Amino acid sequence: MGSKERIHRLKEQTRVNILDAAHDIVKDEGWQALSMRKIADKIEYTAPIIYEYYANKEAILLELTKKGFLLLACRMNEAKSKHEKLEDQIEAMWLAYWNFAFEEKEYYQLMFGVEVNCCIMDELLPPGSTPYDIAAEPIARLMGIEDIEDDRVCTKYYTYWSIIHGLVSINIVRKGTSDEINRQILKDAITGITRSLKN
Amino acid sequence: MGSKERIHRLKEQTRVNILDAAHDIVKDEGWQALSMRKIADKIEYTAPIIYEYYANKEAILLELTKKGFLLLACRMNEAKSKHEKLEDQIEAMWLAYWNFAFEEKEYYQLMFGVEVNCCIMDELLPPGSTPYDIAAEPIARLMGIEDIEDDRVCTKYYTYWSIIHGLVSINIVRKGTSDEINRQILKDAITGITRSLKN
DNA sequence: CGTACTAATTTTACAGTGTTAAATAATTTA
DNA sequence: TAAATTATTTAACACTGTAAAATTAGTACG
């Protein structure tokens, strides 16, 4: 009977409903306000039913983190595709990263915050969708290196990431500094590193 | 009678005992494992007594954060005092910052993590003991600017801080990258920025 | 159709959290 | 010694994540 499939579809639906509810709560109350009972309320079930779909709260957070990484990958690819020159691609991608961090602030904190370890993310994500996979390619090409995993590429990538992630973190934590100054620092740093790639 | 003073001293002692207990717990279980009842156990009291000394849990965390900033300031000053040349002072200070982040990892996460907002720290700390106050001085001098609060100094300071904080965060979250590479990135970045100060 | 079985869902429960108010014990003052 | 004050604890509340048991709903079969 096809009812088996219908039920399977329904179960899959509540699985995404749970994640959506969690996402909503995280988005407008912060991820520390997320609770199993709140999710249950939103999907009009009782709390224990969630454990039928996810092992525990951490698993839900991890799933959200994954979604965040995919969304970030999407934004970066989008930005990249709008440019021809490698230098412009690099700049556009990091600016997209920057924008993502503030537009999807809760996602960003989940992804790079101290709580959730995103160490395992590399294995959990589909190949080619980590920020590294996306951003390292034009870097390598600009350096005249074909292997993405080359140490020299890796070093430069982390140099980019460090300064941008550092700026983002500081701006999330301390809201004092003006956006104008930060954008200046960001652009200066990006062009500075990009220039250094050609040596 | 002097007993008033003795009692006052005793109360002050349990105040620091509470903080010490909290510090111990945070140090070897992580700051998310801190609980009022655990503190109470350590100081051999019941939990509600803590509220006689601190408004709530957040206040304790804030106090620890403050201690962390003071310790960091101490380490940076120490490093600075060992060098004569401004360039060397700058490098030594950021290396001290780097070491602090990993030696006092729990402190660092408390200070710069997503949870606790350190925005108000500037007002809560004694004048001259924020990382900015300490690190901006040689930067300004090297740039030939006397005002520490000058926007150009500020920009350069944040450039330093961004890349170092970014590197630290990434290393705390993802443990993959080798320490050797990171130290290289760090040194390169520092000397790079330092060179740019003279323009 | 009714019964037996299975799956879905809820109720209840436990151990823990931060925090407050009331009750008690200890100490100081008169 | 009695009263007043202070220190400390006990009890309680409203939460949290999670597990086991009880209940309900849905399906399959005789």
CSV table of C-alpha atoms (C1' of nucleotides) in Angstrom, one decimal:
chain,number,residue,atom,x,y,z
A,1,MET,CA,0.0,0.0,0.0
A,2,GLY,CA,1.1,3.5,-0.7
A,3,SER,CA,0.0,4.7,2.7
A,4,LYS,CA,3.4,3.6,4.0
A,5,GLU,CA,5.0,6.2,1.8
A,6,ARG,CA,2.5,8.8,2.7
A,7,ILE,CA,3.3,8.2,6.4
A,8,HIS,CA,7.0,8.3,5.6
A,9,ARG,CA,6.5,11.6,3.9
A,10,LEU,CA,4.6,13.0,6.9
A,11,LYS,CA,7.3,11.9,9.3
A,12,GLU,CA,9.9,13.6,7.1
A,13,GLN,CA,7.7,16.7,7.2
A,14,THR,CA,7.6,16.9,11.0
A,15,ARG,CA,11.4,16.3,10.9
A,16,VAL,CA,11.8,19.5,8.9
A,17,ASN,CA,9.0,21.2,11.0
A,18,ILE,CA,11.1,20.6,14.1
A,19,LEU,CA,14.2,22.1,12.4
A,20,ASP,CA,12.2,25.0,11.2
A,21,ALA,CA,10.7,25.7,14.6
A,22,ALA,CA,14.2,25.5,16.1
A,23,HIS,CA,15.4,27.9,13.5
A,24,ASP,CA,12.6,30.4,14.2
A,25,ILE,CA,13.3,30.3,17.9
A,26,VAL,CA,17.0,30.7,17.4
A,27,LYS,CA,16.5,33.5,14.9
A,28,ASP,CA,14.4,35.7,17.1
A,29,GLU,CA,15.4,34.7,20.7
A,30,GLY,CA,19.0,33.7,20.2
A,31,TRP,CA,20.3,30.1,20.3
A,32,GLN,CA,20.7,30.0,24.0
A,33,ALA,CA,16.9,30.4,24.3
A,34,LEU,CA,16.2,27.3,22.4
A,35,SER,CA,14.5,24.6,24.4
A,36,MET,CA,12.9,21.3,23.5
A,37,ARG,CA,9.6,22.3,25.0
A,38,LYS,CA,9.6,25.5,23.0
A,39,ILE,CA,10.1,23.5,19.8
A,40,ALA,CA,7.4,21.1,20.9
A,41,ASP,CA,5.0,24.0,21.5
A,42,LYS,CA,5.6,25.4,18.0
A,43,ILE,CA,5.0,22.1,16.2
A,44,GLU,CA,2.1,21.4,18.5
A,45,TYR,CA,3.5,18.2,20.0
A,46,THR,CA,4.9,17.3,23.4
A,47,ALA,CA,8.6,17.5,24.0
A,48,PRO,CA,9.6,13.8,24.0
A,49,ILE,CA,8.3,13.3,20.5
A,50,ILE,CA,11.3,15.3,19.3
A,51,TYR,CA,13.6,12.5,20.4
A,52,GLU,CA,11.9,10.3,17.8
A,53,TYR,CA,13.5,12.5,15.2
A,54,TYR,CA,16.7,13.8,16.7
A,55,ALA,CA,18.9,12.1,19.3
A,56,ASN,CA,19.0,15.2,21.5
A,57,LYS,CA,19.2,19.0,21.6
A,58,GLU,CA,22.8,19.0,20.5
A,59,ALA,CA,21.9,17.1,17.3
A,60,ILE,CA,19.3,19.8,16.4
A,61,LEU,CA,21.9,22.5,17.0
A,62,LEU,CA,24.3,20.6,14.8
A,63,GLU,CA,21.8,20.2,12.1
A,64,LEU,CA,21.2,24.0,12.2
A,65,THR,CA,24.9,24.6,12.0
A,66,LYS,CA,25.0,22.4,8.9
A,67,LYS,CA,22.2,24.4,7.4
A,68,GLY,CA,24.2,27.6,8.2
A,69,PHE,CA,27.3,26.3,6.4
A,70,LEU,CA,25.3,25.4,3.4
A,71,LEU,CA,23.6,28.8,3.3
A,72,LEU,CA,27.0,30.5,3.6
A,73,ALA,CA,28.4,28.4,0.8
A,74,CYS,CA,25.5,29.4,-1.3
A,75,ARG,CA,26.0,33.1,-0.7
A,76,MET,CA,29.7,32.9,-1.4
A,77,ASN,CA,29.2,31.0,-4.7
A,78,GLU,CA,26.6,33.6,-5.7
A,79,ALA,CA,29.0,36.4,-5.1
A,80,LYS,CA,31.8,34.6,-6.9
A,81,SER,CA,29.8,34.0,-10.0
A,82,LYS,CA,29.2,37.7,-10.5
A,83,HIS,CA,32.9,38.4,-11.3
A,84,GLU,CA,35.4,37.3,-13.9
A,85,LYS,CA,38.7,38.5,-12.5
A,86,LEU,CA,40.1,36.3,-9.7
A,87,GLU,CA,40.9,39.3,-7.5
A,88,ASP,CA,37.3,40.5,-7.7
A,89,GLN,CA,36.0,37.0,-7.0
A,90,ILE,CA,38.1,36.8,-3.8
A,91,GLU,CA,37.0,40.2,-2.6
A,92,ALA,CA,33.3,39.5,-3.5
A,93,MET,CA,33.3,36.2,-1.6
A,94,TRP,CA,34.8,37.6,1.6
A,95,LEU,CA,32.4,40.5,1.4
A,96,ALA,CA,29.6,38.0,1.1
A,97,TYR,CA,31.0,36.1,4.1
A,98,TRP,CA,31.0,39.4,6.0
A,99,ASN,CA,27.4,40.2,5.1
A,100,PHE,CA,26.3,36.7,6.0
A,101,ALA,CA,27.8,37.0,9.4
A,102,PHE,CA,25.6,40.0,10.3
A,103,GLU,CA,22.5,39.1,8.3
A,104,GLU,CA,22.4,35.6,9.8
A,105,LYS,CA,24.0,36.5,13.0
A,106,GLU,CA,22.5,33.7,15.0
A,107,TYR,CA,23.6,31.2,12.4
A,108,TYR,CA,27.1,32.7,12.5
A,109,GLN,CA,27.3,32.4,16.2
A,110,LEU,CA,26.2,28.8,16.0
A,111,MET,CA,28.8,28.0,13.4
A,112,PHE,CA,31.8,29.7,14.8
A,113,GLY,CA,30.8,30.3,18.4
A,114,VAL,CA,32.7,28.7,21.3
A,115,GLU,CA,29.9,26.2,22.0
A,116,VAL,CA,29.3,24.1,19.0
A,117,ASN,CA,32.4,22.5,17.6
A,118,CYS,CA,32.4,22.7,13.9
A,119,CYS,CA,35.5,20.5,13.6
A,120,ILE,CA,33.6,17.6,12.3
A,121,MET,CA,31.8,19.8,9.8
A,122,ASP,CA,34.2,19.0,7.0
A,123,GLU,CA,33.1,15.4,7.0
A,124,LEU,CA,29.4,16.2,7.5
A,125,LEU,CA,29.1,18.6,4.7
A,126,PRO,CA,28.8,17.6,1.0
A,127,PRO,CA,32.2,17.9,-0.7
A,128,GLY,CA,33.0,21.3,-2.0
A,129,SER,CA,30.7,23.3,0.2
A,130,THR,CA,32.9,24.3,3.1
A,131,PRO,CA,34.2,27.9,3.0
A,132,TYR,CA,37.6,26.5,2.4
A,133,ASP,CA,36.6,24.5,-0.7
A,134,ILE,CA,35.0,27.6,-2.2
A,135,ALA,CA,37.4,30.3,-1.3
A,136,ALA,CA,40.7,28.4,-1.8
A,137,GLU,CA,40.2,27.8,-5.5
A,138,PRO,CA,40.8,31.4,-6.8
A,139,ILE,CA,43.5,31.8,-4.2
A,140,ALA,CA,45.4,28.8,-5.6
A,141,ARG,CA,44.9,29.9,-9.1
A,142,LEU,CA,46.1,33.4,-8.4
A,143,MET,CA,49.2,31.9,-6.7
A,144,GLY,CA,49.8,29.7,-9.7
A,145,ILE,CA,49.3,26.5,-7.6
A,146,GLU,CA,47.0,23.7,-8.9
A,147,ASP,CA,46.7,21.8,-5.6
A,148,ILE,CA,44.0,23.3,-3.4
A,149,GLU,CA,45.4,21.6,-0.3
A,150,ASP,CA,48.9,23.0,-0.8
A,151,ASP,CA,50.3,24.4,2.5
A,152,ARG,CA,50.9,27.8,0.9
A,153,VAL,CA,47.3,28.1,-0.2
A,154,CYS,CA,46.2,26.9,3.2
A,155,THR,CA,48.2,29.6,4.9
A,156,LYS,CA,46.9,32.4,2.8
A,157,TYR,CA,43.4,31.2,3.2
A,158,TYR,CA,43.7,31.2,7.0
A,159,THR,CA,45.1,34.7,6.8
A,160,TYR,CA,42.0,35.9,5.0
A,161,TRP,CA,39.7,34.0,7.3
A,162,SER,CA,41.4,35.1,10.5
A,163,ILE,CA,41.2,38.8,9.9
A,164,ILE,CA,37.6,38.6,8.7
A,165,HIS,CA,36.4,36.2,11.4
A,166,GLY,CA,38.3,38.4,13.9
A,167,LEU,CA,36.6,41.5,12.7
A,168,VAL,CA,33.2,39.9,12.7
A,169,SER,CA,33.7,38.5,16.2
A,170,ILE,CA,34.8,41.8,17.6
A,171,ASN,CA,31.9,43.5,15.9
A,172,ILE,CA,29.4,41.1,17.4
A,173,VAL,CA,30.8,41.3,20.9
A,174,ARG,CA,31.7,45.0,21.1
A,175,LYS,CA,29.3,47.2,19.2
A,176,GLY,CA,31.3,50.4,19.6
A,177,THR,CA,33.4,50.6,16.5
A,178,SER,CA,31.7,52.2,13.5
A,179,ASP,CA,30.8,50.1,10.5
A,180,GLU,CA,32.6,52.5,8.2
A,181,ILE,CA,36.0,51.9,9.9
A,182,ASN,CA,35.5,48.2,9.9
A,183,ARG,CA,34.6,48.0,6.2
A,184,GLN,CA,37.8,50.0,5.5
A,185,ILE,CA,39.9,47.7,7.6
A,186,LEU,CA,38.3,44.7,5.9
A,187,LYS,CA,38.9,46.1,2.3
A,188,ASP,CA,42.4,47.1,3.2
A,189,ALA,CA,43.2,43.7,4.6
A,190,ILE,CA,41.7,41.8,1.7
A,191,THR,CA,43.5,43.8,-1.0
A,192,GLY,CA,46.7,43.6,1.1
A,193,ILE,CA,46.6,39.9,1.3
A,194,THR,CA,45.5,39.6,-2.3
A,195,ARG,CA,48.5,41.6,-3.5
A,196,SER,CA,50.8,39.4,-1.5
A,197,LEU,CA,49.5,36.3,-3.3
A,198,LYS,CA,51.5,37.2,-6.4
A,199,ASN,CA,54.9,36.8,-4.8
B,1,MET,CA,34.8,46.9,68.8
B,2,GLY,CA,37.1,45.5,66.2
B,3,SER,CA,34.9,42.5,65.7
B,4,LYS,CA,33.1,44.5,63.1
B,5,GLU,CA,36.2,44.6,61.0
B,6,ARG,CA,37.0,41.0,61.6
B,7,ILE,CA,33.6,40.0,60.4
B,8,HIS,CA,33.9,42.4,57.4
B,9,ARG,CA,37.2,40.7,56.6
B,10,LEU,CA,35.7,37.3,56.8
B,11,LYS,CA,32.8,38.3,54.5
B,12,GLU,CA,35.3,39.7,52.1
B,13,GLN,CA,37.2,36.4,52.3
B,14,THR,CA,34.1,34.3,51.4
B,15,ARG,CA,33.5,36.7,48.5
B,16,VAL,CA,36.9,35.9,47.1
B,17,ASN,CA,36.3,32.2,48.0
B,18,ILE,CA,33.2,32.2,45.8
B,19,LEU,CA,35.1,33.7,42.9
B,20,ASP,CA,38.0,31.3,43.4
B,21,ALA,CA,35.7,28.3,43.5
B,22,ALA,CA,34.0,29.6,40.4
B,23,HIS,CA,37.4,30.0,38.7
B,24,ASP,CA,38.4,26.5,39.6
B,25,ILE,CA,35.2,25.0,38.2
B,26,VAL,CA,35.5,27.0,35.0
B,27,LYS,CA,39.1,26.1,34.6
B,28,ASP,CA,38.7,22.4,34.7
B,29,GLU,CA,35.2,21.8,33.6
B,30,GLY,CA,34.6,24.7,31.2
B,31,TRP,CA,32.5,27.8,32.0
B,32,GLN,CA,29.2,26.1,30.8
B,33,ALA,CA,29.6,23.6,33.6
B,34,LEU,CA,29.5,26.4,36.2
B,35,SER,CA,26.6,26.2,38.6
B,36,MET,CA,25.6,27.9,41.8
B,37,ARG,CA,25.3,24.7,43.6
B,38,LYS,CA,28.7,23.5,42.5
B,39,ILE,CA,30.2,26.7,43.9
B,40,ALA,CA,28.3,26.3,47.1
B,41,ASP,CA,29.6,22.8,47.5
B,42,LYS,CA,33.2,24.0,47.0
B,43,ILE,CA,32.9,26.7,49.6
B,44,GLU,CA,30.9,24.4,51.9
B,45,TYR,CA,27.8,26.5,52.0
B,46,THR,CA,24.3,26.2,50.5
B,47,ALA,CA,23.6,27.8,47.2
B,48,PRO,CA,21.4,30.8,48.3
B,49,ILE,CA,24.2,32.2,50.3
B,50,ILE,CA,26.0,33.2,47.2
B,51,TYR,CA,23.3,35.7,46.4
B,52,GLU,CA,24.4,37.5,49.5
B,53,TYR,CA,27.7,38.3,47.8
B,54,TYR,CA,26.8,38.4,44.1
B,55,ALA,CA,23.5,39.4,42.4
B,56,ASN,CA,23.4,36.3,40.3
B,57,LYS,CA,25.3,33.9,38.2
B,58,GLU,CA,26.0,36.4,35.5
B,59,ALA,CA,27.6,38.8,37.9
B,60,ILE,CA,30.0,36.1,38.9
B,61,LEU,CA,30.8,35.4,35.3
B,62,LEU,CA,31.3,39.1,34.7
B,63,GLU,CA,33.7,39.3,37.7
B,64,LEU,CA,35.7,36.4,36.3
B,65,THR,CA,35.8,38.2,32.9
B,66,LYS,CA,37.2,41.2,34.6
B,67,LYS,CA,39.9,39.2,36.3
B,68,GLY,CA,40.7,37.7,32.9
B,69,PHE,CA,41.2,41.2,31.4
B,70,LEU,CA,43.4,42.2,34.2
B,71,LEU,CA,45.5,39.1,33.9
B,72,LEU,CA,45.8,39.7,30.1
B,73,ALA,CA,46.9,43.3,30.7
B,74,CYS,CA,49.5,42.0,33.1
B,75,ARG,CA,50.9,39.5,30.7
B,76,MET,CA,51.0,42.1,27.9
B,77,ASN,CA,52.8,44.7,30.0
B,78,GLU,CA,55.3,42.1,31.1
B,79,ALA,CA,56.1,41.2,27.5
B,80,LYS,CA,56.3,44.8,26.6
B,81,SER,CA,58.8,45.7,29.4
B,82,LYS,CA,61.3,43.2,28.1
B,83,HIS,CA,62.0,45.1,24.9
B,84,GLU,CA,63.3,48.5,23.9
B,85,LYS,CA,62.4,48.9,20.2
B,86,LEU,CA,58.8,49.7,19.5
B,87,GLU,CA,58.5,47.0,16.8
B,88,ASP,CA,59.7,44.4,19.3
B,89,GLN,CA,57.4,45.6,21.9
B,90,ILE,CA,54.4,45.3,19.6
B,91,GLU,CA,55.3,41.8,18.5
B,92,ALA,CA,56.0,40.7,22.0
B,93,MET,CA,52.7,42.0,23.3
B,94,TRP,CA,50.7,40.2,20.6
B,95,LEU,CA,52.6,37.0,21.2
B,96,ALA,CA,51.8,37.4,24.9
B,97,TYR,CA,48.2,37.8,23.9
B,98,TRP,CA,48.3,34.7,21.8
B,99,ASN,CA,49.9,32.7,24.6
B,100,PHE,CA,47.3,33.9,27.1
B,101,ALA,CA,44.5,32.8,24.8
B,102,PHE,CA,45.7,29.2,25.0
B,103,GLU,CA,47.1,29.0,28.5
B,104,GLU,CA,44.0,30.6,29.9
B,105,LYS,CA,41.6,29.2,27.3
B,106,GLU,CA,38.6,29.3,29.6
B,107,TYR,CA,39.3,32.9,30.5
B,108,TYR,CA,39.6,33.8,26.9
B,109,GLN,CA,36.3,32.2,25.9
B,110,LEU,CA,34.7,34.1,28.8
B,111,MET,CA,36.2,37.3,27.6
B,112,PHE,CA,35.6,37.1,23.9
B,113,GLY,CA,33.1,34.4,23.6
B,114,VAL,CA,29.6,35.0,22.2
B,115,GLU,CA,27.9,34.7,25.5
B,116,VAL,CA,29.3,37.4,27.8
B,117,ASN,CA,29.3,40.9,26.4
B,118,CYS,CA,32.5,42.6,27.2
B,119,CYS,CA,31.2,45.9,25.7
B,120,ILE,CA,30.9,47.4,29.2
B,121,MET,CA,34.4,46.2,30.1
B,122,ASP,CA,36.0,49.5,29.2
B,123,GLU,CA,34.1,51.3,31.9
B,124,LEU,CA,34.4,48.5,34.5
B,125,LEU,CA,38.2,48.2,34.2
B,126,PRO,CA,40.7,50.5,35.8
B,127,PRO,CA,42.0,53.1,33.2
B,128,GLY,CA,44.9,51.9,31.2
B,129,SER,CA,44.3,48.2,31.6
B,130,THR,CA,42.3,47.3,28.5
B,131,PRO,CA,44.2,45.6,25.7
B,132,TYR,CA,43.6,48.8,23.7
B,133,ASP,CA,45.2,51.1,26.2
B,134,ILE,CA,48.2,48.9,26.4
B,135,ALA,CA,48.8,48.0,22.8
B,136,ALA,CA,47.8,51.3,21.2
B,137,GLU,CA,50.6,53.3,22.7
B,138,PRO,CA,53.6,51.9,20.8
B,139,ILE,CA,51.4,51.8,17.7
B,140,ALA,CA,50.7,55.5,18.0
B,141,ARG,CA,54.3,56.3,18.7
B,142,LEU,CA,55.5,54.3,15.7
B,143,MET,CA,53.1,56.2,13.5
B,144,GLY,CA,54.2,59.5,14.9
B,145,ILE,CA,50.8,60.3,16.4
B,146,GLU,CA,50.5,61.5,19.9
B,147,ASP,CA,46.8,60.9,20.5
B,148,ILE,CA,46.1,57.3,21.3
B,149,GLU,CA,42.4,57.7,20.4
B,150,ASP,CA,43.2,58.9,16.8
B,151,ASP,CA,41.2,57.1,14.2
B,152,ARG,CA,44.3,56.0,12.3
B,153,VAL,CA,45.7,54.4,15.5
B,154,CYS,CA,42.4,52.8,16.2
B,155,THR,CA,42.2,51.3,12.7
B,156,LYS,CA,45.6,49.8,12.9
B,157,TYR,CA,45.0,48.4,16.4
B,158,TYR,CA,41.8,46.7,15.2
B,159,THR,CA,43.7,45.2,12.2
B,160,TYR,CA,46.1,43.6,14.6
B,161,TRP,CA,43.4,42.5,17.0
B,162,SER,CA,41.3,41.1,14.2
B,163,ILE,CA,43.8,38.8,12.7
B,164,ILE,CA,45.0,37.6,16.1
B,165,HIS,CA,41.6,37.1,17.6
B,166,GLY,CA,40.5,35.4,14.4
B,167,LEU,CA,43.4,33.0,14.5
B,168,VAL,CA,42.8,32.3,18.1
B,169,SER,CA,39.1,31.6,17.6
B,170,ILE,CA,39.7,29.3,14.7
B,171,ASN,CA,42.3,27.4,16.6
B,172,ILE,CA,40.0,27.0,19.6
B,173,VAL,CA,37.1,25.8,17.4
B,174,ARG,CA,38.9,23.8,14.8
B,175,LYS,CA,41.9,22.0,16.2
B,176,GLY,CA,43.1,20.7,12.8
B,177,THR,CA,45.6,23.3,11.7
B,178,SER,CA,49.1,22.8,13.0
B,179,ASP,CA,50.5,25.2,15.5
B,180,GLU,CA,53.6,25.8,13.3
B,181,ILE,CA,51.5,27.2,10.4
B,182,ASN,CA,49.5,29.4,12.7
B,183,ARG,CA,52.6,30.9,14.4
B,184,GLN,CA,53.9,31.6,10.9
B,185,ILE,CA,50.7,33.3,9.9
B,186,LEU,CA,50.7,35.3,13.1
B,187,LYS,CA,54.3,36.5,12.8
B,188,ASP,CA,53.8,37.3,9.1
B,189,ALA,CA,50.7,39.3,9.8
B,190,ILE,CA,52.2,41.2,12.7
B,191,THR,CA,55.4,42.2,10.8
B,192,GLY,CA,53.3,43.0,7.8
B,193,ILE,CA,51.0,45.4,9.7
B,194,THR,CA,54.0,46.8,11.7
B,195,ARG,CA,55.7,47.6,8.4
B,196,SER,CA,52.6,49.4,7.2
B,197,LEU,CA,52.6,51.7,10.2
B,198,LYS,CA,55.5,53.7,8.9
B,199,ASN,CA,53.6,55.1,5.9
C,1,DC,C1',-16.5,-7.1,12.7
C,2,DG,C1',-13.6,-7.8,16.4
C,3,DT,C1',-9.2,-9.0,18.1
C,4,DA,C1',-4.2,-8.7,18.3
C,5,DC,C1',-0.4,-6.3,17.3
C,6,DT,C1',2.3,-2.3,16.2
C,7,DA,C1',3.3,2.4,16.0
C,8,DA,C1',2.5,7.2,17.5
C,9,DT,C1',1.9,10.2,21.2
C,10,DT,C1',1.4,11.6,25.9
C,11,DT,C1',1.9,11.3,30.8
C,12,DT,C1',4.8,10.9,34.4
C,13,DA,C1',9.1,11.1,36.4
C,14,DC,C1',14.0,12.2,37.5
C,15,DA,C1',17.8,14.9,38.2
C,16,DG,C1',19.4,19.1,37.3
C,17,DT,C1',19.3,24.4,36.7
C,18,DG,C1',18.8,29.7,38.7
C,19,DT,C1',16.5,32.1,42.1
C,20,DT,C1',13.3,33.8,45.9
C,21,DA,C1',10.8,33.7,50.3
C,22,DA,C1',10.2,31.7,54.6
C,23,DA,C1',12.0,29.3,58.5
C,24,DT,C1',15.7,28.4,61.6
C,25,DA,C1',20.1,28.8,63.9
C,26,DA,C1',23.8,31.7,65.6
C,27,DT,C1',25.4,35.9,67.2
C,28,DT,C1',25.4,40.4,69.0
C,29,DT,C1',23.2,44.0,71.7
C,30,DA,C1',20.6,45.9,75.6
D,1,DT,C1',19.0,36.6,80.4
D,2,DA,C1',15.8,38.6,76.8
D,3,DA,C1',15.5,41.0,72.5
D,4,DA,C1',17.1,42.1,68.2
D,5,DT,C1',19.9,41.3,64.4
D,6,DT,C1',22.5,38.7,61.4
D,7,DA,C1',23.9,34.4,59.1
D,8,DT,C1',22.5,30.3,57.1
D,9,DT,C1',19.5,26.7,55.6
D,10,DT,C1',15.2,24.6,54.1
D,11,DA,C1',11.5,24.6,51.0
D,12,DA,C1',9.7,26.0,47.0
D,13,DC,C1',9.0,27.6,42.1
D,14,DA,C1',9.5,27.5,37.4
D,15,DC,C1',12.3,26.0,34.4
D,16,DT,C1',15.8,22.7,31.7
D,17,DG,C1',17.1,18.0,29.0
D,18,DT,C1',15.8,13.4,28.8
D,19,DA,C1',14.1,8.4,29.8
D,20,DA,C1',10.5,4.9,30.9
D,21,DA,C1',6.0,3.8,31.3
D,22,DA,C1',1.2,4.4,30.1
D,23,DT,C1',-2.0,5.5,26.8
D,24,DT,C1',-4.0,6.2,22.4
D,25,DA,C1',-4.4,5.6,17.5
D,26,DG,C1',-3.8,2.9,13.5
D,27,DT,C1',-3.2,-1.3,10.9
D,28,DA,C1',-3.4,-6.4,9.9
D,29,DC,C1',-5.5,-10.7,10.3
D,30,DG,C1',-8.7,-14.4,11.6
